N, CA and C of each residue as an Amber inpcrd file, in Angstrom:
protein
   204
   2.2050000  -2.1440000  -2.6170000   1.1950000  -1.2850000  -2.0350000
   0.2860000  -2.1190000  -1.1400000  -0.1110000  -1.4830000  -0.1190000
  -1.2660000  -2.4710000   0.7260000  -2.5220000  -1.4540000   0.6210000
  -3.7550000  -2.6640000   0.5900000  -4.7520000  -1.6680000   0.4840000
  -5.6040000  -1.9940000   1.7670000  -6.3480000  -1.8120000   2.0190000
  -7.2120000  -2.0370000   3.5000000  -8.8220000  -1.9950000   2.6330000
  -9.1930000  -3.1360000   2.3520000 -10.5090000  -3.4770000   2.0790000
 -12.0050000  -2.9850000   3.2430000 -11.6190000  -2.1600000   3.9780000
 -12.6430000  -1.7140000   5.0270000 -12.7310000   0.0170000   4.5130000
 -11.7000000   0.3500000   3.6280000 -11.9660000   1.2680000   2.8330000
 -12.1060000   1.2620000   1.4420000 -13.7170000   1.8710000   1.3700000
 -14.3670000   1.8200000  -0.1120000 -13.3470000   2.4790000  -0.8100000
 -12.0960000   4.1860000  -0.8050000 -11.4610000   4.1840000  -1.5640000
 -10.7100000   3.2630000  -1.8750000  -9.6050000   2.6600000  -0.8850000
  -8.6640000   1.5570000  -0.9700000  -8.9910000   0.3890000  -1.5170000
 -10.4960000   0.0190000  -1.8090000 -10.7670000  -1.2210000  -2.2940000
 -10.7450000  -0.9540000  -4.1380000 -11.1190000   0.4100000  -4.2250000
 -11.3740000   0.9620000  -5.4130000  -9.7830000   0.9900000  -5.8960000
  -9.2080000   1.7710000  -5.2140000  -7.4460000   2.1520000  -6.1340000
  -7.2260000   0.4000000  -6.2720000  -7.4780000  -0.3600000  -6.0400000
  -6.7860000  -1.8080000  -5.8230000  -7.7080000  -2.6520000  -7.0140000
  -8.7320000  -1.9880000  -7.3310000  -9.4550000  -2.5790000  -8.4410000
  -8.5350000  -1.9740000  -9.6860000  -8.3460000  -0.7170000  -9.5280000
  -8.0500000  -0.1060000 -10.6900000  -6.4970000  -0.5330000 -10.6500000
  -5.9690000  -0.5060000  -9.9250000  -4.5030000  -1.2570000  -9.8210000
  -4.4230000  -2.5310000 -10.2960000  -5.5810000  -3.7180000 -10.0750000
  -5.3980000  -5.1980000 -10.5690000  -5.5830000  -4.8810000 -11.8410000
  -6.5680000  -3.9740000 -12.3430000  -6.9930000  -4.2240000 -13.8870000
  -6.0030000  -3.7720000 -14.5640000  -5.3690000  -2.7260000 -14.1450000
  -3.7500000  -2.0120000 -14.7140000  -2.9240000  -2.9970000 -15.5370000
  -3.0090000  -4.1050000 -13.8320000  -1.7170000  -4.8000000 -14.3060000
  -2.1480000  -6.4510000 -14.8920000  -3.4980000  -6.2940000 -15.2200000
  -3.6950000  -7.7340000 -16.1320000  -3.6440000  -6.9520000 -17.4240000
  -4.0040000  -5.6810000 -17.6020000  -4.1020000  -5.2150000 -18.9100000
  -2.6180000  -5.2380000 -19.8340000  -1.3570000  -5.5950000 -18.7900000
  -0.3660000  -5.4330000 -18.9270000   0.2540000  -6.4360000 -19.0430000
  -0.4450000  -7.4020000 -18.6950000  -0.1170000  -8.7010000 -18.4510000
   1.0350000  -9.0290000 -17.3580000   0.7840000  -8.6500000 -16.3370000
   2.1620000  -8.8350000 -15.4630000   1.9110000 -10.0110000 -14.5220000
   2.9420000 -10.5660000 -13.8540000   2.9190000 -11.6700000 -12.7240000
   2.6580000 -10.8070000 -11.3870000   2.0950000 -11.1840000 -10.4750000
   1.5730000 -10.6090000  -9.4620000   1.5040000 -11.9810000  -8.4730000
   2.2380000 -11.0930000  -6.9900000   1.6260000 -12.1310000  -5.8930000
   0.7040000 -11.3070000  -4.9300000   0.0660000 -12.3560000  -4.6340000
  -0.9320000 -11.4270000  -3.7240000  -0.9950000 -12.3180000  -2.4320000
  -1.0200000 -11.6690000  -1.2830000  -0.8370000 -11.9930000  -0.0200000
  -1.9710000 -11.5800000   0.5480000  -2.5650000 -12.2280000   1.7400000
  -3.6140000 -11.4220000   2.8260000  -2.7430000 -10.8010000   4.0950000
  -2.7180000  -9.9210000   4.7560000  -2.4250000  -9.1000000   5.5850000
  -3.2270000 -10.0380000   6.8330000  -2.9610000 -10.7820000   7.8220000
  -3.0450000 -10.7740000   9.2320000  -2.8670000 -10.3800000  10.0340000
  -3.4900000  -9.4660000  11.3770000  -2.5390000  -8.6620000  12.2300000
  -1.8030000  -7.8460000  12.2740000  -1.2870000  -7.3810000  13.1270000
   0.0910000  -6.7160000  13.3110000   1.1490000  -7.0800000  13.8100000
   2.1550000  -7.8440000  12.5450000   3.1880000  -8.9800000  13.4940000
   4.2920000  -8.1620000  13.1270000   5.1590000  -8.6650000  14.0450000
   6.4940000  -7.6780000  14.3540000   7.4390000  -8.3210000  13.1600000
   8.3100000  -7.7230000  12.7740000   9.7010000  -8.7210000  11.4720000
  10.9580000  -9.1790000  12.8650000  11.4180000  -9.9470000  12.2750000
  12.2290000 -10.4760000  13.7050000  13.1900000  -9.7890000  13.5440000
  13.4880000  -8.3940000  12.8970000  14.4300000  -7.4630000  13.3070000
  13.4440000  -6.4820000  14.4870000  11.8750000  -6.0100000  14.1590000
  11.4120000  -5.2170000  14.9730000  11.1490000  -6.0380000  16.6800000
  11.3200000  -7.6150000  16.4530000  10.9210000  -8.4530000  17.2720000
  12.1710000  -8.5570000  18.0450000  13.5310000  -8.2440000  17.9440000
  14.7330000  -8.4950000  18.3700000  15.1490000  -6.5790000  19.0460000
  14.3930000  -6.0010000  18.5780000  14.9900000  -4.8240000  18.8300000
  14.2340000  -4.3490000  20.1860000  12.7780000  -5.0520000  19.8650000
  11.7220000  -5.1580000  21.1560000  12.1590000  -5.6350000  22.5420000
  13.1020000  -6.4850000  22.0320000  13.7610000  -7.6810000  23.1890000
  14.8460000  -6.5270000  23.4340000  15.4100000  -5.9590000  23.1810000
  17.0360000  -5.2470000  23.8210000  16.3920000  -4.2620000  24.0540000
  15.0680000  -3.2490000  23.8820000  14.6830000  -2.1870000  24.4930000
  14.2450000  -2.9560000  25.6800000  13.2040000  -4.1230000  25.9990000
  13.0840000  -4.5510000  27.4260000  13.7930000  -5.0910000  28.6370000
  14.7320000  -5.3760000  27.8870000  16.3590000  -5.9910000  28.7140000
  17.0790000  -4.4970000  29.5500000  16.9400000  -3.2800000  28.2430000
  17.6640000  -2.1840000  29.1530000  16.4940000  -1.2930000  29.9890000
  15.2350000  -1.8570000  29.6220000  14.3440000  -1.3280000  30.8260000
  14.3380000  -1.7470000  32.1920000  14.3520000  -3.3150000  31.7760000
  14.3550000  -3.5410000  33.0360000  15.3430000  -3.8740000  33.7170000
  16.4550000  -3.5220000  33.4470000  17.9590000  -3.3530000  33.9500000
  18.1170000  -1.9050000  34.6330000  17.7000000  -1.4040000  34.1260000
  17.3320000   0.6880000  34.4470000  16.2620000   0.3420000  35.7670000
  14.9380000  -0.2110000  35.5870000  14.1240000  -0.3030000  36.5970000
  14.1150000  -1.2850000  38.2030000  15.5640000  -2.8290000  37.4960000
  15.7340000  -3.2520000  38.4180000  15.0350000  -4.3320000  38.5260000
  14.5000000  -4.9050000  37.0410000  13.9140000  -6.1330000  37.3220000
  14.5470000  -7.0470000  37.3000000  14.4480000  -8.0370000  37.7560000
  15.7290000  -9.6330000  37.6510000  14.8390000 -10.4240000  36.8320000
  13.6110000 -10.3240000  36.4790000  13.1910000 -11.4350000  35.5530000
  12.3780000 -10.3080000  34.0550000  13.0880000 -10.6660000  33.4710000
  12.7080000  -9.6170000  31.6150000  11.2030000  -9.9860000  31.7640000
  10.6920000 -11.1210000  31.3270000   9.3600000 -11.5270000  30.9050000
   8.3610000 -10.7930000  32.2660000   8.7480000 -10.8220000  33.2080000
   7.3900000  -9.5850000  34.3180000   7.9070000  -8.2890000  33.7040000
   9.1190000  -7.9080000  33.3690000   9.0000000  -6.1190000  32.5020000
   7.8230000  -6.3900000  31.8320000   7.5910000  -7.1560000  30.8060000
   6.8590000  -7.2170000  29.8990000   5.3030000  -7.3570000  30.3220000
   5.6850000  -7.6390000  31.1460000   4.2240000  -8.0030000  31.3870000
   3.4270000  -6.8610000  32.3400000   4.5660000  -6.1200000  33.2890000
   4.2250000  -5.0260000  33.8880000   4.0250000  -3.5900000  32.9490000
């Protein structure tokens, strides 16, 4: 589950969720969320939608699609 700490509910379900699972005694990893980064499948799929754009539009260099 991800919670978003800029919401007072979401900070709350995530309290009541940690205490759940110490009451339970379970192993838990916990990660911080940075950004919005692509998985190098969404990062590879990004790359072959801009290749057939700018093959359709006629660009000879990919990286100005991108940038246009």
């Amino acid at each position: 589950m991800l919670y978003d700490f800029n919401s007072p509910l979401d900070a709350q379900r995530a309290r009541v969720r940690l205490e759940s699972l110490i009451a339970r005694r379970r192993t838990v990893d916990m990660t911080e969320k940075t950004g919005h980064k692509r998985t190098s499948e969404q990062n590879a799929l990004f790359h072959l939608w801009i290749a057939v754009i700018a093959d359709e539009l006629g660009y000879t260099d990919k990286e100005r699609c991108k940038r246009d």
